[in-house]
Tab-separated table of C-alpha atoms in Angstrom:
chain	number	residue	atom	x	y	z
A	247	MET	CA	97.009	82.474	87.704
A	248	GLN	CA	95.805	86.044	87.627
A	249	ALA	CA	94.583	85.647	84.047
A	250	THR	CA	92.709	82.492	85.042
A	251	LEU	CA	90.931	84.280	87.899
A	252	LYS	CA	89.921	87.051	85.520
A	253	LYS	CA	88.409	84.472	83.180
A	254	TRP	CA	86.430	82.950	86.039
A	255	LEU	CA	85.371	86.144	87.762
A	256	GLY	CA	84.932	88.407	84.748
A	257	ALA	CA	81.988	90.693	84.113
A	258	ASP	CA	80.104	87.897	82.347
A	259	SER	CA	79.999	85.872	85.586
A	260	ALA	CA	79.365	88.831	87.864
A	261	ALA	CA	75.617	89.017	87.264
A	262	ALA	CA	75.110	85.339	88.144
A	263	VAL	CA	77.278	85.648	91.271
A	264	ILE	CA	75.490	88.798	92.481
A	265	ALA	CA	72.071	87.262	91.776
A	266	LEU	CA	73.064	84.096	93.658
A	267	VAL	CA	74.122	86.079	96.727
A	268	ALA	CA	70.920	88.127	96.591
A	269	VAL	CA	68.755	84.998	96.340
A	270	LEU	CA	70.533	83.378	99.293
A	271	VAL	CA	70.030	86.493	101.409
A	272	VAL	CA	66.362	86.983	100.458
A	273	PHE	CA	65.269	83.381	101.003
A	274	SER	CA	67.244	83.088	104.249
A	275	LEU	CA	65.204	86.045	105.514
A	276	VAL	CA	61.960	84.522	104.234
A	277	SER	CA	62.511	81.195	105.962
A	278	PRO	CA	64.929	80.045	108.686
A	279	HIS	CA	64.892	76.597	107.048
A	280	PHE	CA	66.518	77.791	103.825
A	281	LEU	CA	70.130	77.776	105.050
A	282	THR	CA	69.871	74.543	107.005
A	283	PHE	CA	72.502	71.897	106.286
A	284	ILE	CA	70.002	69.503	104.694
A	285	ASN	CA	68.539	72.147	102.391
A	286	ILE	CA	71.965	73.400	101.329
A	287	GLN	CA	72.868	69.811	100.461
A	288	ASN	CA	69.712	69.462	98.372
A	289	ILE	CA	70.519	72.712	96.561
A	290	VAL	CA	74.083	71.747	95.682
A	291	VAL	CA	73.126	68.208	94.561
A	292	ARG	CA	70.448	69.593	92.243
A	293	ALA	CA	72.850	72.279	91.040
A	294	ALA	CA	75.562	69.690	90.367
A	295	ILE	CA	73.247	67.685	88.107
A	296	LEU	CA	72.189	70.871	86.279
A	297	ALA	CA	75.807	71.970	85.950
A	298	VAL	CA	76.999	68.744	84.319
A	299	THR	CA	74.548	69.166	81.443
A	300	GLY	CA	75.158	72.920	81.378
A	301	LEU	CA	78.922	72.523	81.041
A	302	GLY	CA	78.467	70.392	77.934
A	303	MET	CA	75.919	72.836	76.561
A	304	THR	CA	78.393	75.684	77.130
A	305	LEU	CA	80.686	74.146	74.505
A	306	ILE	CA	77.815	73.853	72.028
A	307	ILE	CA	76.582	77.417	72.513
A	308	SER	CA	80.170	78.680	72.309
A	309	MET	CA	80.173	77.079	68.863
A	310	ARG	CA	77.009	79.061	68.029
A	311	ALA	CA	74.850	75.942	67.965
A	312	LEU	CA	72.142	74.374	70.138
A	313	ASP	CA	71.394	70.873	71.360
A	314	LEU	CA	67.721	70.452	72.181
A	315	SER	CA	68.049	66.700	72.661
A	316	VAL	CA	69.979	66.756	75.967
A	317	GLY	CA	66.852	66.076	78.030
A	318	SER	CA	65.966	63.021	75.960
A	319	VAL	CA	69.574	61.832	76.103
A	320	MET	CA	69.441	62.124	79.910
A	321	GLY	CA	66.313	59.993	80.015
A	322	PHE	CA	67.604	57.428	77.529
A	323	ALA	CA	70.893	56.916	79.381
A	324	ALA	CA	69.015	56.544	82.673
A	325	ILE	CA	66.620	53.999	81.145
A	326	VAL	CA	69.453	51.988	79.591
A	327	ALA	CA	71.213	51.900	82.971
A	328	ALA	CA	68.022	50.937	84.833
A	329	GLU	CA	67.169	48.125	82.423
A	330	LEU	CA	70.679	46.694	82.737
A	331	LEU	CA	70.667	46.995	86.540
A	332	VAL	CA	67.413	45.056	86.930
A	333	ARG	CA	68.985	42.331	84.759
A	334	GLY	CA	71.888	42.008	87.169
A	335	VAL	CA	74.636	43.620	85.076
A	336	ALA	CA	77.597	44.883	87.119
A	337	MET	CA	77.384	48.562	88.029
A	338	PRO	CA	80.635	49.682	86.315
A	339	LEU	CA	79.408	48.171	83.035
A	340	VAL	CA	76.029	49.813	83.555
A	341	VAL	CA	77.621	53.245	83.975
A	342	LEU	CA	79.800	52.717	80.899
A	343	ALA	CA	76.763	51.595	78.885
A	344	GLY	CA	74.798	54.682	79.915
A	345	LEU	CA	77.667	56.998	78.985
A	346	ALA	CA	78.208	55.148	75.701
A	347	ALA	CA	74.523	55.575	74.858
A	348	GLY	CA	74.827	59.332	75.397
A	349	GLY	CA	78.025	59.532	73.365
A	350	LEU	CA	76.460	57.633	70.459
A	351	LEU	CA	73.400	59.864	70.448
A	352	GLY	CA	75.684	62.894	70.464
A	353	LEU	CA	77.556	61.346	67.537
A	354	LEU	CA	74.242	60.923	65.709
A	355	ASN	CA	73.448	64.604	66.241
A	356	GLY	CA	76.894	65.604	65.035
A	357	LEU	CA	76.626	63.522	61.867
A	358	LEU	CA	73.157	64.851	61.049
A	359	ILE	CA	74.495	68.394	61.350
A	360	THR	CA	77.830	67.966	59.568
A	361	LEU	CA	77.017	65.422	56.859
A	362	LEU	CA	73.427	66.322	56.026
A	363	LYS	CA	73.907	70.053	56.680
A	364	ILE	CA	70.847	70.187	58.947
A	365	PRO	CA	70.837	73.179	61.337
A	366	SER	CA	71.588	72.087	64.897
A	367	PHE	CA	68.251	73.428	66.162
A	368	VAL	CA	66.282	71.308	63.666
A	369	ALA	CA	68.456	68.192	63.903
A	370	THR	CA	68.400	68.005	67.695
A	371	LEU	CA	64.689	68.840	67.835
A	372	ALA	CA	64.100	65.801	65.620
A	373	THR	CA	66.307	63.531	67.721
A	374	LEU	CA	64.632	64.819	70.890
A	375	SER	CA	61.316	63.465	69.632
A	376	MET	CA	62.851	60.261	68.267
A	377	ILE	CA	64.728	59.407	71.467
A	378	PHE	CA	61.690	60.159	73.623
A	379	GLY	CA	59.633	57.778	71.482
A	380	ILE	CA	62.247	55.038	71.952
A	381	GLU	CA	62.142	55.622	75.717
A	382	LEU	CA	58.378	55.086	75.739
A	383	LEU	CA	58.748	51.888	73.706
A	384	ILE	CA	61.405	50.497	76.058
A	385	THR	CA	59.551	51.289	79.289
A	386	ASP	CA	56.028	50.974	77.902
A	387	GLY	CA	55.337	54.169	79.825
A	388	GLN	CA	56.071	52.446	83.134
A	389	THR	CA	58.510	53.310	85.927
A	390	VAL	CA	61.568	51.105	86.399
A	391	SER	CA	62.736	50.851	90.024
A	392	ILE	CA	66.440	50.189	90.452
A	393	HIS	CA	67.033	50.017	94.253
A	394	THR	CA	70.816	50.392	94.066
A	395	PRO	CA	71.945	51.938	97.378
A	396	LEU	CA	75.603	52.100	96.302
A	397	LEU	CA	74.793	54.196	93.238
A	398	ASN	CA	72.616	56.433	95.390
A	399	ARG	CA	75.394	56.920	97.943
A	400	ILE	CA	77.893	57.822	95.210
A	401	VAL	CA	75.672	60.724	94.099
A	402	VAL	CA	73.837	61.809	97.255
A	403	GLY	CA	76.159	60.512	99.977
A	404	ASN	CA	78.717	62.824	101.546
A	405	MET	CA	82.448	62.572	101.079
A	406	PHE	CA	84.369	63.438	104.255
A	407	GLY	CA	80.947	63.864	105.857
A	408	VAL	CA	80.358	67.204	104.132
A	409	ILE	CA	80.641	67.224	100.321
A	410	PRO	CA	77.939	65.351	98.349
A	411	GLY	CA	79.300	62.990	95.725
A	412	ALA	CA	77.316	64.825	93.026
A	413	VAL	CA	79.344	67.961	93.728
A	414	VAL	CA	82.618	66.058	93.348
A	415	ILE	CA	81.413	64.627	90.031
A	416	ALA	CA	80.394	68.089	88.807
A	417	LEU	CA	83.761	69.561	89.804
A	418	ILE	CA	85.590	66.786	87.943
A	419	VAL	CA	83.478	67.473	84.851
A	420	PHE	CA	84.153	71.203	85.263
A	421	ALA	CA	87.911	70.619	85.470
A	422	ALA	CA	87.881	68.333	82.421
A	423	THR	CA	85.718	70.743	80.410
A	424	TRP	CA	87.865	73.710	81.420
A	425	LEU	CA	91.043	71.920	80.315
A	426	ILE	CA	89.443	70.915	77.011
A	427	PHE	CA	88.064	74.370	76.296
A	428	TYR	CA	90.995	76.524	77.380
A	429	ARG	CA	94.026	74.272	77.091
A	430	THR	CA	93.564	72.178	73.942
A	431	PRO	CA	93.468	72.959	70.200
A	432	PHE	CA	90.017	71.342	70.121
A	433	GLY	CA	88.639	73.903	72.581
A	434	ARG	CA	90.195	76.796	70.693
A	435	HIS	CA	88.708	75.434	67.467
A	436	VAL	CA	85.256	75.262	69.088
A	437	ALA	CA	85.513	78.942	69.994
A	438	ALA	CA	86.891	79.808	66.547
A	439	ILE	CA	83.970	78.121	64.786
A	440	GLY	CA	81.520	80.025	66.979
A	441	GLY	CA	83.357	83.281	66.474
A	442	ASP	CA	83.622	83.198	62.670
A	443	LEU	CA	82.919	80.029	60.714
A	444	LYS	CA	84.433	81.280	57.454
A	445	SER	CA	87.629	82.321	59.173
A	446	ALA	CA	87.778	78.944	60.936
A	447	VAL	CA	87.488	77.143	57.594
A	448	GLY	CA	90.102	79.453	56.104
A	449	ALA	CA	92.445	78.656	58.993
A	450	GLY	CA	92.255	74.969	58.124
A	451	ILE	CA	90.109	73.863	61.064
A	452	ASN	CA	88.304	70.578	60.463
A	453	VAL	CA	84.838	71.958	61.194
A	454	ARG	CA	83.072	68.610	60.720
A	455	LEU	CA	85.332	66.791	63.152
A	456	VAL	CA	85.245	69.529	65.801
A	457	THR	CA	81.467	69.937	65.550
A	458	THR	CA	80.874	66.196	65.824
A	459	GLY	CA	83.278	65.963	68.750
A	460	ALA	CA	81.494	68.784	70.588
A	461	PHE	CA	78.123	67.039	70.215
A	462	VAL	CA	79.619	63.769	71.455
A	463	LEU	CA	80.889	65.607	74.544
A	464	VAL	CA	77.515	67.188	75.299
A	465	GLY	CA	75.920	63.749	74.821
A	466	LEU	CA	78.297	62.299	77.407
A	467	CYS	CA	77.539	65.139	79.836
A	468	ALA	CA	73.784	64.710	79.379
A	469	ALA	CA	74.076	60.953	79.894
A	470	LEU	CA	76.052	61.486	83.096
A	471	SER	CA	73.343	63.862	84.348
A	472	GLY	CA	70.738	61.220	83.561
A	473	LEU	CA	72.661	58.574	85.501
A	474	MET	CA	73.044	60.944	88.455
A	475	THR	CA	69.306	61.695	88.402
A	476	ALA	CA	68.445	57.994	88.300
A	477	ALA	CA	70.824	57.318	91.189
A	478	GLN	CA	69.225	60.095	93.210
A	479	LEU	CA	65.609	59.061	92.538
A	480	GLN	CA	66.200	55.280	92.533
A	481	ASN	CA	63.608	54.921	89.795
A	482	VAL	CA	63.474	55.777	86.126
A	483	ASN	CA	60.776	56.616	83.614
A	484	SER	CA	60.418	58.524	80.370
A	485	THR	CA	59.843	61.837	82.175
A	486	ILE	CA	63.466	62.045	83.359
A	487	GLY	CA	65.082	64.905	81.491
A	488	VAL	CA	61.854	66.430	80.176
A	489	GLY	CA	62.477	70.170	79.868
A	490	ALA	CA	66.179	69.789	80.752
A	491	GLU	CA	67.222	71.261	77.406
A	492	LEU	CA	65.648	74.631	78.226
A	493	THR	CA	67.069	74.581	81.744
A	494	ALA	CA	70.535	73.823	80.354
A	495	ILE	CA	70.301	76.702	77.892
A	496	ALA	CA	69.111	78.986	80.703
A	497	VAL	CA	72.027	77.947	82.915
A	498	VAL	CA	74.522	78.686	80.135
A	499	VAL	CA	73.036	82.042	79.103
A	500	VAL	CA	72.432	83.237	82.672
A	501	GLY	CA	76.028	82.238	83.392
A	502	GLY	CA	77.278	84.721	80.819
A	503	THR	CA	77.932	82.671	77.680
A	504	SER	CA	76.679	84.564	74.647
A	505	LEU	CA	74.371	82.945	72.093
A	506	SER	CA	76.460	84.704	69.439
A	507	GLY	CA	79.221	82.163	70.119
A	508	GLY	CA	82.971	82.555	70.094
A	509	ARG	CA	83.530	82.186	73.832
A	510	GLY	CA	82.193	80.334	76.826
A	511	ASN	CA	81.946	81.006	80.546
A	512	LEU	CA	82.238	77.701	82.372
A	513	PHE	CA	82.514	79.233	85.849
A	514	GLY	CA	79.414	81.315	85.109
A	515	THR	CA	77.576	78.115	84.191
A	516	LEU	CA	78.381	76.675	87.626
A	517	CYS	CA	77.151	79.855	89.337
A	518	ALA	CA	73.953	79.913	87.291
A	519	ALA	CA	73.254	76.258	88.137
A	520	LEU	CA	73.523	77.131	91.816
A	521	LEU	CA	71.318	80.178	91.266
A	522	LEU	CA	68.479	78.274	89.584
A	523	SER	CA	68.704	75.456	92.117
A	524	ALA	CA	68.583	77.942	95.010
A	525	ILE	CA	65.557	79.704	93.495
A	526	LYS	CA	63.715	76.400	93.064
A	527	SER	CA	64.450	75.409	96.648
A	528	GLY	CA	63.496	78.844	97.963
A	529	LEU	CA	60.170	78.800	96.144
A	530	ASN	CA	59.412	75.347	97.562
A	531	ILE	CA	60.257	76.400	101.118
A	532	ALA	CA	58.168	79.557	100.714
A	533	ASN	CA	55.244	77.297	99.714
A	534	VAL	CA	54.992	78.875	96.268
A	535	SER	CA	53.111	76.639	93.850
A	536	PRO	CA	55.373	74.656	91.470
A	537	LEU	CA	53.251	76.119	88.672
A	538	TRP	CA	55.150	79.397	89.160
A	539	GLU	CA	58.585	77.850	88.661
A	540	ASP	CA	58.473	77.820	84.851
A	541	LEU	CA	57.270	81.419	84.872
A	542	VAL	CA	60.136	82.506	87.133
A	543	PHE	CA	62.792	80.581	85.186
A	544	GLY	CA	61.397	81.881	81.892
A	545	GLY	CA	61.591	85.433	83.216
A	546	ILE	CA	65.194	84.905	84.309
A	547	LEU	CA	66.082	83.575	80.858
A	548	ILE	CA	64.455	86.561	79.163
A	549	VAL	CA	66.438	88.967	81.357
A	550	ALA	CA	69.647	87.057	80.560
A	551	LEU	CA	68.891	87.227	76.826
A	552	ILE	CA	68.263	90.968	77.067
A	553	VAL	CA	71.573	91.433	78.889
A	554	ASP	CA	73.300	89.279	76.269
A	555	GLY	CA	71.804	91.382	73.483
A	556	LEU	CA	72.882	94.623	75.153
A	557	ARG	CA	76.374	93.227	75.677
A	558	ARG	CA	76.662	92.292	72.001
A	559	GLU	CA	75.371	95.701	70.922
A	560	THR	CA	77.887	97.417	73.190
A	561	GLY	CA	80.618	95.239	71.770
A	562	ARG	CA	79.697	96.171	68.212
A	563	LYS	CA	79.700	99.867	69.061
A	564	GLY	CA	83.096	99.464	70.678
A	565	MET	CA	84.442	97.811	67.531
A	566	LEU	CA	83.023	100.624	65.389
A	567	ALA	CA	84.624	103.215	67.657
A	568	LEU	CA	87.987	101.602	67.036
């Protein structure tokens, strides 16, 4: 138990936790509306959707890879679900179809990377464009309204009158991802591949299978985020998920997972999702133009990358000292 708490509350998560507390304090002083019940609910629902994609991306970055297609996968899964809903398909089948679409797209990414030896950055950049084009063809650039109150209540509605459904979903995904990453051979192999690929091959790890499996998982997470977004908005178009890949990477890096791979910080990812969601809400309440949001988030990502670089440099010096 003590070791688990150290993993969750280690130095890598500390920066995100401290920044989150600081942001909550600052914006609560700026506006009395920031810490209202409704606004806190909006923050945690948005953070939950960010976290689901971020948790999947944490596995990929731990493997020293990137998935730039998660935003397009979000949109595609949402569009598939919306098109099936308007045709009267039962909601459980719709959800399964959306998740299956994300898993298959993740499988496609994994096969491109493992069989064709295409770098993950290039492969997923290509599928990002391809999937977005398919979305435009399916919707013809139009918005699809779904009007499914039950799906909306599952995501936005409160359980026990307090906890939004989106938060429960995110916590379930967190628990599943944590078990996979820390308690299964698959998770240890993901970290081993990110830490030292040659050593992982030498140890007999099936790199192709593990890599493909990791991309399937991030595809499922992205699809779930897309379904949650569609349920929240009650309409779907090709803009759902646009830019989500950069936000997901920011959430993971700000949360303390290093781009050098070898380890992941799932708790930090949750904290960073809350942090970015709180900043977005605070800027809106402070009447700051949305045009500044990308600048602020980009600045946060740059700071996180600098910290990550300094951490890696310190680690190398420590190894040399030994």
